[in-house]
Amino acid sequence: MENTILELQFAIDTFYFLMMGALVMWMAAGFSMLEAGMVRSKNTAEILTKNIGLFAIACTTYMAYGYDIMYGGGVMLDGIEVIAKEATYAKPADFFFQVVFVATAMSIVSGAVAERMKLFTFFAFAVVFTGVIYPMEGAWTWNSESVFGMYTLGELGFADFAGSGIVHMAGAAAALAGVIVLGARQGKYNKDGSSNAIPGANMPLATLGTFILWLGWFGFNGGSVLAMASKDSANSVAMVFLNTNAAAAGGVIAALILVRLLWGKADLTMALNGALAGLVAITAGPDTPTALEATLIGAVGGVLVVFSISMLDRVFKIDDPVGAISVHGVVGLWGLLAVPLTNSGVSFTGQLAGAGTIFVWVFGTSMVLWLILKAVMGIRISAEEEYAGSDISECGLEAYPEFTK
Amino acid sequence: MENTILELQFAIDTFYFLMMGALVMWMAAGFSMLEAGMVRSKNTAEILTKNIGLFAIACTTYMAYGYDIMYGGGVMLDGIEVIAKEATYAKPADFFFQVVFVATAMSIVSGAVAERMKLFTFFAFAVVFTGVIYPMEGAWTWNSESVFGMYTLGELGFADFAGSGIVHMAGAAAALAGVIVLGARQGKYNKDGSSNAIPGANMPLATLGTFILWLGWFGFNGGSVLAMASKDSANSVAMVFLNTNAAAAGGVIAALILVRLLWGKADLTMALNGALAGLVAITAGPDTPTALEATLIGAVGGVLVVFSISMLDRVFKIDDPVGAISVHGVVGLWGLLAVPLTNSGVSFTGQLAGAGTIFVWVFGTSMVLWLILKAVMGIRISAEEEYAGSDISECGLEAYPEFTK
Amino acid sequence: MENTILELQFAIDTFYFLMMGALVMWMAAGFSMLEAGMVRSKNTAEILTKNIGLFAIACTTYMAYGYDIMYGGGVMLDGIEVIAKEATYAKPADFFFQVVFVATAMSIVSGAVAERMKLFTFFAFAVVFTGVIYPMEGAWTWNSESVFGMYTLGELGFADFAGSGIVHMAGAAAALAGVIVLGARQGKYNKDGSSNAIPGANMPLATLGTFILWLGWFGFNGGSVLAMASKDSANSVAMVFLNTNAAAAGGVIAALILVRLLWGKADLTMALNGALAGLVAITAGPDTPTALEATLIGAVGGVLVVFSISMLDRVFKIDDPVGAISVHGVVGLWGLLAVPLTNSGVSFTGQLAGAGTIFVWVFGTSMVLWLILKAVMGIRISAEEEYAGSDISECGLEAYPEFTK
């Protein structure tokens, strides 16, 4: 009888992991649609190919060696009969939940380097990022044992519940390195240094992507409680769902009010970025705030993202077509720094130390890797190819053959 | 041990609420896509902004005061440690499930007033509707205690399982008031009183939205059982899923056959409306019919919606670009009246009394509110703005900059 | 107390069936979007109508008689109070899970016959296919009792876990018969026998459809374990999720590498077909492979689908606009044949016998049915209608009225 209760608990936790993982997997579709909507039509098929390709690569490299690096012990060769008997939930369910996180981190990169990068260079980067760069930094916090035999980031007082830093800021750091190596799109900046807006081709698609991400984020944050089958864990998961939703709502409202005040119009792309910023901001600590605090944390994210996108574009000349570096990087840092406001077990210095470590590692290794790939494979399509669109040069087809001239 | 079983039951019910809530949240994407597909391209970005904005507003006002009005006791300031210890499921999970209902009610309004309303006037309406108008009428049935110290609608013999009336007809009543105050779109009606069809710009998007709503409706109705962790409640939830699906299918088939007979063609928009009508119709009582009865209830909804859309447009000159008033209002009333057919505990007079109360309250308060907003903020964009499209005037961008001339 | 544990187990298994069923229902949206993206804009509304219509028909015929044929005992007239008391999960949940499978099989047909078939002829076919043809062959394996009083396919050593053969190859066999009777689209083949590529109008939609199918497939395969509430079944479901994902990833990677080698470009449509091929391939046996084996099974599917699509088009002049016969038929057969590689309880001869039986039955009955329908209703729209697009002739509206000239 005791045994049967344990079996039910095992079943509930496994079921929960699988459903949360399915929601996170769905975020791959969200990034695809968001990015496909935010680029020009001539680069749409390429970014779709990039997104489905990176998801497949992430799943395969993480299975082959990434999971082993991050947590120790792989799943690649496990048959159903050798699955660990002592766990409180099925090991493949844990893997499934973890693997979709890797893909999320990688998806962040794809938008920022859109419209000018060689597709297979990107895929080569993805193999190393998802298999090594991400698992290493993930292990420093989420693996309870030290990788270097020294200390984990957690021992420094760093906490990152579901990955504002480990997933989002890490993705943004890799993206930033890529954008720096790659340079801006043709026609983005004028000789006098002013910047041209390059509107995305399909706003319903971008909006759909944002809603998909919003939905998927319930799995992302809710699953990071890592258990469901007790009153305490069920309460935590529920609180995380509520706060995740509240933060996204706060981000939308803050961004909409801000752009209305600044520009007199309700810029849809900023409303979408506001939602995503709210979600990124709450991800480092969705369990401890009250709903009101979560709304405010999200709202600050929504304000930050508007200013950050303008600043990166106009002041720093960082050409990020989808605003990924602002949404996931700048707001990811805000998310980390917001944790001590509601969680007394976490310190600002710990958060800064952790954020710094993650950024230095990911940005540094990514920069080296992008430079190697640039030398070996080339990183940028030719000016003619860029003018004609990467769909033709990289994929040999058009995304909307009947809709554009 | 007893305790552990209670914990598992708590976990299952909480998990169930969260998954059903996630499905209902997904309906926000469904309404966005449906409405974006049914309007012209020049008004698409605006309706997307409206939809993501209203969802954010609904989540925030309902957290701040709506939930407190409707059920008593808020969640805004609850930390994880103060969550009620005695519940049979986590309180934030209940809130999460309830809050996505508010957003659904509000989403119904946005389609009907499309293509000519000022965006921020709509948002101002949303603040009051989601925070006060809806919670008040919701409380009269779904809160077991009387709000006015008199009686609840349930005591009158009124039953509305998941909200054909409380959510759908209520949304339609607010929409109807808005459309009356607002007037028809330019070019919709000719001087001789005849009506011009204004086709939606993107049918795949409208179809996607309908499928999303169909999927989300499993959460909407299935979650309204309010429990899962016993044999009886599990059977009820399963029956509700089955009947919800059957009614939607019946609605599609009836609408397709009817329009084929009437017009000789299988009008896609009517197939979509048929699906939605089936879903709305079954929502008032998805637990008591057999699958065959559910199919028929949905089929009647599918027939009604075709006639209602034609009538409202041609006879009453109600310009509702997406047919929301017919789908959610007329069919919502049918759904209420169908309950006594399969549920002997419910009376026609009770249903009529409840429907009347809801309609009078929501239509009346909404009319007053729309008129106040018209006086204070203005309700309609200028004729020039309407001609150029609300995307430019309200959002400052275009939804499809490369696809239209 | 014992009783309470049984109730919780009942609740968990029912909840699991409903969630898996909801994911499979979502595949209907996936097929709709995939097919709508792969056809030309002038045939888009028609294929959307076809997809929502066939789903509604499948749900209704399977309720009325299909389920009874396949498993015995219907649900059509069951009220909530007569639901079987002895089951280990709610009977309506089982029905809901099964009914969405029927719709999946039927969805496979719709893409292959796109752009030239009469819509109501297709619907008439759907009534018989979903109500009789599919339930018959499904019963031979998945119903534990023999239908003919002879033997089940399982007794021949045939195994098909979630339906590579029973669902996917069966759908492809019906599609193949339809395409043969129907003939190729105008302009597809030149007088010299060469083939013209006819690009799909909307690649983001096709990609979205693929992601939806990928997500829905977790329900398709994961739900086919048929239980969750024990450690063994939870482990199985988790393994199935992991392997389903791994196979899809393998399919994408293999297809992308292959087309890069063959054509020098990363053809997006082949990446999408690779994902679907990986999913179809693993469906016959997602529980026994290791993750590495699943990846390889999917990768072989991804290679096969590229060659099969080229062969069917260029060599056999089979005009299948979305590649459904290759993805679901050829790769479905591969999936069946791959089972013995990792499951010692299954034999190649059993798999061949089962595959042959299914193909002969479905292809034969479908051919007869298509020919009868051709004689009675006509099967093909006129040449003028085909030139103008089936949207106008069949549905009386356009999918994208503002985007194309």
Short mmCIF file of C-alpha atoms in Angstrom, two decimals, chain C residues 97-296:
data_model
loop_
_atom_site.label_atom_id
_atom_site.label_comp_id
_atom_site.label_asym_id
_atom_site.label_seq_id
_atom_site.Cartn_x
_atom_site.Cartn_y
_atom_site.Cartn_z
CA PHE C 97 -8.40 9.80 -27.24
CA GLN C 98 -9.47 7.32 -29.93
CA VAL C 99 -11.60 9.75 -31.91
CA VAL C 100 -8.79 12.18 -32.51
CA PHE C 101 -6.80 9.31 -34.04
CA VAL C 102 -9.48 8.78 -36.67
CA ALA C 103 -9.32 12.42 -37.59
CA THR C 104 -5.54 12.15 -37.93
CA ALA C 105 -5.82 9.28 -40.38
CA MET C 106 -8.32 11.24 -42.43
CA SER C 107 -6.23 14.42 -42.36
CA ILE C 108 -3.46 12.59 -44.17
CA VAL C 109 -5.72 12.14 -47.18
CA SER C 110 -6.73 15.75 -47.53
CA GLY C 111 -3.30 17.10 -48.43
CA ALA C 112 -2.58 14.57 -51.18
CA VAL C 113 -5.76 15.32 -53.12
CA ALA C 114 -5.46 19.09 -52.72
CA GLU C 115 -6.10 21.71 -55.39
CA ARG C 116 -8.40 19.69 -57.67
CA MET C 117 -10.93 17.55 -55.81
CA LYS C 118 -14.56 18.43 -55.26
CA LEU C 119 -15.02 19.31 -51.62
CA PHE C 120 -18.24 17.44 -50.95
CA THR C 121 -16.95 14.33 -52.68
CA PHE C 122 -14.11 14.43 -50.22
CA PHE C 123 -16.53 14.78 -47.34
CA ALA C 124 -18.53 11.81 -48.59
CA PHE C 125 -15.34 9.76 -48.66
CA ALA C 126 -14.58 10.91 -45.13
CA VAL C 127 -17.91 9.62 -43.86
CA VAL C 128 -17.10 6.08 -44.98
CA PHE C 129 -13.39 6.13 -44.28
CA THR C 130 -13.69 7.37 -40.70
CA GLY C 131 -16.79 5.37 -39.93
CA VAL C 132 -15.93 2.02 -41.52
CA ILE C 133 -12.64 1.59 -43.39
CA TYR C 134 -10.40 2.80 -40.60
CA PRO C 135 -12.33 1.22 -37.70
CA MET C 136 -12.24 -2.18 -39.41
CA GLU C 137 -8.48 -2.29 -39.87
CA GLY C 138 -7.89 -0.66 -36.52
CA ALA C 139 -9.88 -3.42 -34.86
CA TRP C 140 -7.69 -6.15 -36.35
CA THR C 141 -4.76 -5.04 -34.21
CA TRP C 142 -5.91 -2.79 -31.41
CA ASN C 143 -9.03 -4.65 -30.45
CA SER C 144 -7.89 -7.67 -28.48
CA GLU C 145 -10.66 -9.80 -29.91
CA SER C 146 -10.79 -11.04 -33.44
CA VAL C 147 -13.36 -9.34 -35.60
CA PHE C 148 -13.70 -12.10 -38.16
CA GLY C 149 -13.61 -14.92 -35.66
CA MET C 150 -10.27 -15.89 -37.13
CA TYR C 151 -7.27 -14.09 -35.75
CA THR C 152 -6.01 -10.63 -34.99
CA LEU C 153 -2.94 -9.21 -36.71
CA GLY C 154 -1.27 -9.33 -33.33
CA GLU C 155 -1.48 -13.08 -33.40
CA LEU C 156 0.58 -12.97 -36.61
CA GLY C 157 3.40 -11.27 -34.72
CA PHE C 158 2.40 -7.82 -35.92
CA ALA C 159 2.88 -4.87 -33.59
CA ASP C 160 2.10 -1.22 -34.20
CA PHE C 161 2.35 0.72 -30.97
CA ALA C 162 0.69 3.99 -31.93
CA GLY C 163 -0.07 3.54 -35.59
CA SER C 164 2.73 3.95 -38.14
CA GLY C 165 0.70 1.45 -40.14
CA ILE C 166 -2.78 1.54 -38.70
CA VAL C 167 -3.07 5.30 -38.85
CA HIS C 168 -0.36 6.74 -41.07
CA MET C 169 0.17 4.12 -43.75
CA ALA C 170 -3.59 3.60 -43.84
CA GLY C 171 -4.17 7.29 -44.48
CA ALA C 172 -1.51 7.24 -47.16
CA ALA C 173 -3.08 4.19 -48.84
CA ALA C 174 -6.43 5.96 -49.05
CA ALA C 175 -4.66 9.04 -50.37
CA LEU C 176 -2.80 7.05 -53.00
CA ALA C 177 -6.02 5.56 -54.31
CA GLY C 178 -7.55 9.02 -54.43
CA VAL C 179 -4.62 10.56 -56.29
CA ILE C 180 -4.67 7.75 -58.87
CA VAL C 181 -8.36 8.19 -59.53
CA LEU C 182 -8.06 11.97 -59.53
CA GLY C 183 -4.98 12.50 -61.68
CA ALA C 184 -2.36 15.22 -61.47
CA ARG C 185 -3.01 18.93 -61.21
CA GLN C 186 -3.07 20.98 -64.39
CA GLY C 187 0.40 22.18 -65.25
CA LYS C 188 2.14 19.72 -62.98
CA TYR C 189 3.63 17.52 -65.71
CA ASN C 190 4.91 18.62 -69.09
CA LYS C 191 4.42 16.75 -72.35
CA ASP C 192 7.98 15.47 -72.18
CA GLY C 193 7.17 13.89 -68.83
CA SER C 194 9.16 16.33 -66.77
CA SER C 195 7.67 17.70 -63.59
CA ASN C 196 7.15 21.31 -62.54
CA ALA C 197 7.61 22.37 -58.94
CA ILE C 198 4.51 24.17 -57.66
CA PRO C 199 5.63 26.05 -54.55
CA GLY C 200 3.39 26.44 -51.54
CA ALA C 201 2.14 29.93 -50.80
CA ASN C 202 2.97 30.30 -47.13
CA MET C 203 6.03 28.70 -45.56
CA PRO C 204 5.54 30.08 -42.04
CA LEU C 205 2.16 28.38 -41.99
CA ALA C 206 3.66 25.09 -43.13
CA THR C 207 6.33 25.38 -40.44
CA LEU C 208 3.79 26.20 -37.80
CA GLY C 209 1.81 23.15 -38.86
CA THR C 210 4.88 20.98 -38.50
CA PHE C 211 5.61 22.27 -35.01
CA ILE C 212 1.98 21.71 -34.04
CA LEU C 213 2.20 18.14 -35.29
CA TRP C 214 5.47 17.61 -33.44
CA LEU C 215 3.83 18.76 -30.22
CA GLY C 216 0.65 16.81 -30.84
CA TRP C 217 2.66 13.67 -31.49
CA PHE C 218 3.66 13.52 -27.84
CA GLY C 219 -0.01 12.87 -27.18
CA PHE C 220 -0.30 10.51 -30.11
CA ASN C 221 2.55 8.25 -29.02
CA GLY C 222 2.62 9.07 -25.34
CA GLY C 223 -1.07 8.41 -24.93
CA SER C 224 -0.75 5.05 -26.64
CA VAL C 225 0.88 3.64 -23.52
CA LEU C 226 -2.73 3.75 -22.29
CA ALA C 227 -1.83 4.18 -18.64
CA MET C 228 0.16 6.54 -16.46
CA ALA C 229 -0.65 5.78 -12.85
CA SER C 230 2.11 3.34 -12.01
CA LYS C 231 5.86 3.48 -12.03
CA ASP C 232 6.17 1.18 -15.03
CA SER C 233 3.65 3.01 -17.14
CA ALA C 234 5.05 6.41 -16.15
CA ASN C 235 8.50 5.26 -17.18
CA SER C 236 7.09 4.02 -20.48
CA VAL C 237 5.31 7.26 -21.22
CA ALA C 238 8.44 9.24 -20.43
CA MET C 239 10.56 7.01 -22.66
CA VAL C 240 8.02 7.41 -25.45
CA PHE C 241 8.13 11.21 -25.16
CA LEU C 242 11.91 11.18 -25.26
CA ASN C 243 12.09 8.85 -28.24
CA THR C 244 9.38 10.65 -30.16
CA ASN C 245 11.31 13.88 -29.81
CA ALA C 246 14.62 12.24 -30.64
CA ALA C 247 13.25 10.65 -33.82
CA ALA C 248 11.83 13.94 -35.06
CA ALA C 249 15.16 15.63 -34.42
CA GLY C 250 16.96 12.85 -36.26
CA GLY C 251 14.62 13.24 -39.20
CA VAL C 252 15.26 16.97 -39.48
CA ILE C 253 19.01 16.64 -39.30
CA ALA C 254 19.19 13.78 -41.81
CA ALA C 255 16.93 15.54 -44.29
CA LEU C 256 18.82 18.82 -43.99
CA ILE C 257 22.22 17.20 -44.48
CA LEU C 258 20.95 15.14 -47.38
CA VAL C 259 19.40 18.03 -49.31
CA ARG C 260 22.46 20.13 -48.65
CA LEU C 261 24.58 17.39 -50.21
CA LEU C 262 22.16 16.80 -53.09
CA TRP C 263 21.15 20.35 -53.96
CA GLY C 264 23.53 22.59 -52.03
CA LYS C 265 20.65 24.31 -50.22
CA ALA C 266 18.77 23.71 -47.00
CA ASP C 267 15.30 23.22 -48.48
CA LEU C 268 12.85 24.15 -45.72
CA THR C 269 10.07 21.91 -46.99
CA MET C 270 12.38 18.92 -46.75
CA ALA C 271 13.37 19.86 -43.21
CA LEU C 272 9.67 19.89 -42.34
CA ASN C 273 9.10 16.59 -44.10
CA GLY C 274 12.14 15.21 -42.28
CA ALA C 275 10.59 16.08 -38.94
CA LEU C 276 7.31 14.45 -39.88
CA ALA C 277 9.08 11.41 -41.28
CA GLY C 278 10.99 10.98 -38.04
CA LEU C 279 7.73 11.14 -36.13
CA VAL C 280 5.95 8.67 -38.40
CA ALA C 281 8.91 6.29 -38.29
CA ILE C 282 9.05 6.05 -34.51
CA THR C 283 5.31 5.69 -34.09
CA ALA C 284 5.20 1.94 -34.59
CA GLY C 285 7.52 1.34 -31.65
CA PRO C 286 8.48 4.36 -29.54
CA ASP C 287 8.81 2.43 -26.31
CA THR C 288 11.60 -0.06 -26.95
CA PRO C 289 14.44 1.88 -28.63
CA THR C 290 17.08 3.78 -26.73
CA ALA C 291 17.24 7.50 -27.48
CA LEU C 292 20.14 6.91 -29.85
CA GLU C 293 18.25 4.21 -31.70
CA ALA C 294 15.20 6.44 -31.91
CA THR C 295 17.31 9.21 -33.41
CA LEU C 296 18.64 6.81 -36.03
#
